[in-house]
Amino acid sequence: MAFAKSFTLQKTAVICQILQSKVTNHSGLQICRLARTSSLEAPRSVFRRCSTSCLNNLFAQNALQKKREDLLCVKNRVLRHSQENSYASERKWCDLSYEDLVALLESGNIQLFDVREKKEVNETGMIPSSTNMPLAEVKKALEMAPDKFKELYGVKQPSENDDNIVFSCLGGIRSNRAREEAVRLGFEKARHYTGGWEEWAERNQPKNHQKGQKH
């Protein structure tokens, strides 16, 4: 009697292993069919217990997987929120307003580079204290030898640790590209004036040329 019981338990363990190896690829309704088609023979109650055990394991695994997916979603949301805050913080610091630019110009502590084309600059002029460095030349200019830079642009070449590097253009698009290029080259504190020449010219035009006033 003891031998028969031991044999039945061994067969039950083997059947459970068979069912557990197949249950992940089959629905719960197919478990009993898998058991009945097994080459091992066992009482119907054994298959029923194995099927129930496998189903319980399957439900537990699904619940665990769901928890893992939920945790991953939360982690991704937190990471995305952190990245957005970091990006917003970076943008706030590197984007100079008109008032920020005026303050730097008045302090005299600024290296201002206008990245518009020479033709544009000749037609409109530049913000005071600006040096014309077309966008296409930015990378090459920042990588060249300091004496060569001085010869071409007439000013000292910026250093990577300088925190007073500012780029400007017509409306803030090319100046931001120049800033991004400078950051890639190691000038991590480079900034740009978002308003560009358009805002500067509008705010500094003579009073008798302002809209609504007669000559």
XYZ file of C-alpha atoms in Angstrom:
215
model
C 0.000 0.000 0.000
C 2.827 2.364 0.939
C 4.652 1.466 -2.261
C 1.580 2.225 -4.385
C 1.101 5.588 -2.632
C 4.777 6.488 -3.139
C 4.596 5.529 -6.797
C 1.472 7.620 -7.286
C 3.155 10.654 -5.669
C 6.186 10.306 -7.945
C 3.933 10.107 -10.991
C 2.013 13.129 -9.721
C 5.217 15.164 -9.439
C 6.242 14.200 -12.981
C 2.805 15.074 -14.351
C 2.936 18.470 -12.604
C 6.276 19.168 -14.235
C 4.826 18.266 -17.641
C 1.830 20.505 -17.122
C 3.912 23.399 -15.797
C 6.192 23.230 -18.820
C 3.193 23.421 -21.161
C 0.799 25.663 -19.294
C 2.475 28.874 -20.395
C 1.622 28.062 -24.006
C -1.931 26.864 -23.435
C -5.108 28.174 -21.918
C -6.475 26.895 -18.618
C -9.165 24.890 -20.415
C -6.510 22.885 -22.244
C -4.651 21.776 -19.133
C -6.815 18.736 -18.475
C -6.532 17.692 -22.136
C -2.763 17.893 -21.870
C -2.875 15.742 -18.787
C -5.187 13.138 -20.369
C -2.996 12.868 -23.465
C 0.132 12.335 -21.353
C 1.836 8.940 -21.657
C 1.704 8.635 -17.848
C -1.321 7.107 -16.249
C -2.749 8.441 -13.051
C -6.119 8.754 -11.344
C -8.453 11.544 -12.529
C -8.112 13.218 -9.122
C -4.346 13.468 -9.658
C -4.825 15.330 -12.945
C -7.388 17.577 -11.292
C -4.984 18.468 -8.481
C -2.153 19.059 -10.950
C -4.362 21.228 -13.151
C -5.469 23.302 -10.169
C -1.872 23.669 -9.007
C -0.711 24.757 -12.454
C -3.559 27.233 -12.745
C -2.682 28.724 -9.371
C 0.937 29.019 -10.444
C -0.121 30.612 -13.712
C -2.315 33.162 -11.940
C 0.504 33.959 -9.512
C 2.976 34.403 -12.374
C 0.545 36.652 -14.247
C -0.029 38.755 -11.129
C 3.727 39.077 -10.600
C 4.265 40.026 -14.233
C 1.514 42.638 -13.986
C 3.158 44.139 -10.902
C 6.493 44.269 -12.727
C 4.888 45.997 -15.711
C 3.146 48.502 -13.426
C 6.424 49.252 -11.628
C 8.178 49.686 -14.980
C 5.491 52.127 -16.135
C 5.854 54.138 -12.929
C 9.639 54.139 -13.284
C 9.400 55.347 -16.895
C 6.980 58.143 -15.922
C 9.295 59.286 -13.126
C 12.303 59.193 -15.465
C 10.446 61.106 -18.178
C 9.278 63.714 -15.677
C 12.834 64.083 -14.365
C 14.203 64.501 -17.888
C 11.544 67.089 -18.728
C 12.365 69.057 -15.580
C 16.082 68.832 -16.345
C 15.481 70.010 -19.913
C 13.260 72.853 -18.733
C 15.895 73.903 -16.204
C 18.615 73.827 -18.848
C 16.505 75.830 -21.278
C 15.719 78.446 -18.638
C 19.379 78.988 -17.854
C 20.758 79.026 -21.387
C 17.963 81.081 -22.972
C 18.705 84.763 -22.442
C 15.973 87.363 -22.516
C 16.431 90.935 -23.709
C 16.874 92.093 -20.112
C 19.489 89.389 -19.469
C 21.450 90.451 -22.528
C 21.329 94.137 -21.615
C 22.621 93.337 -18.122
C 25.567 91.396 -19.545
C 26.355 94.131 -22.060
C 26.312 96.771 -19.333
C 28.626 94.669 -17.168
C 31.076 94.263 -20.041
C 31.404 90.591 -19.162
C 30.174 88.990 -22.368
C 31.522 87.255 -25.472
C 28.744 87.848 -27.986
C 28.802 86.119 -31.375
C 26.304 86.889 -34.136
C 25.931 83.703 -36.219
C 24.078 85.272 -39.147
C 25.653 85.418 -42.589
C 27.953 88.343 -43.354
C 25.483 89.679 -45.941
C 22.714 89.872 -43.321
C 24.970 91.619 -40.846
C 26.104 94.159 -43.454
C 22.480 94.989 -44.263
C 21.166 95.366 -40.707
C 24.128 95.856 -38.419
C 24.760 93.944 -35.185
C 24.079 94.224 -31.481
C 26.870 96.297 -29.846
C 29.955 94.291 -28.825
C 29.040 91.478 -31.252
C 31.498 89.501 -33.361
C 30.229 87.984 -36.575
C 30.781 84.207 -36.705
C 28.436 82.582 -39.274
C 26.763 79.404 -38.070
C 28.594 77.257 -40.629
C 31.925 78.387 -39.135
C 31.144 77.813 -35.454
C 32.514 74.286 -35.111
C 35.680 75.006 -37.071
C 36.222 78.313 -35.281
C 35.959 76.845 -31.783
C 38.322 74.010 -32.698
C 41.035 76.078 -34.403
C 44.198 77.375 -32.759
C 43.685 80.474 -30.553
C 46.051 82.644 -32.582
C 44.262 81.720 -35.807
C 40.912 82.556 -34.185
C 42.233 85.938 -33.094
C 43.494 86.632 -36.604
C 40.156 85.756 -38.287
C 37.669 87.260 -35.824
C 39.644 89.963 -34.087
C 38.792 88.768 -30.562
C 40.143 86.240 -28.124
C 38.923 82.692 -28.607
C 36.499 81.556 -25.867
C 37.627 78.922 -23.368
C 35.554 75.850 -22.522
C 34.992 77.009 -18.940
C 33.798 80.515 -19.887
C 30.280 81.258 -18.653
C 29.793 84.453 -20.675
C 29.600 82.972 -24.192
C 26.414 84.135 -25.921
C 25.206 83.504 -29.473
C 22.637 85.599 -31.314
C 21.025 85.566 -34.746
C 17.873 86.966 -36.333
C 15.224 85.270 -34.203
C 16.810 82.693 -31.903
C 16.868 79.574 -34.095
C 20.391 79.618 -35.516
C 21.800 80.972 -32.271
C 20.421 77.939 -30.421
C 21.980 75.621 -32.997
C 25.286 77.381 -32.457
C 24.891 76.971 -28.702
C 24.166 73.248 -29.093
C 27.241 72.838 -31.293
C 29.371 74.663 -28.743
C 28.057 72.458 -25.942
C 28.935 69.348 -27.954
C 32.468 70.688 -28.279
C 32.801 71.133 -24.514
C 31.591 74.733 -24.065
C 28.866 73.587 -21.690
C 28.055 77.044 -20.319
C 27.325 78.611 -23.703
C 23.999 80.457 -23.992
C 22.003 82.282 -26.631
C 19.784 85.331 -26.933
C 16.326 84.077 -27.898
C 14.979 87.375 -29.243
C 17.776 87.894 -31.759
C 18.288 90.936 -33.894
C 14.563 91.309 -34.520
C 13.769 91.950 -30.853
C 16.878 94.027 -30.312
C 16.108 96.279 -33.295
C 12.482 96.673 -32.254
C 13.386 97.678 -28.715
C 16.158 100.025 -29.740
C 14.714 101.815 -32.742
C 14.560 105.643 -32.486
C 11.382 106.979 -30.905
C 10.383 108.916 -34.015
C 10.433 105.641 -35.977
C 8.242 103.745 -33.575
C 4.823 102.662 -34.791
C 2.065 105.192 -34.373
C 4.354 108.221 -34.212
C 4.820 110.818 -36.933
C 8.131 112.084 -38.243
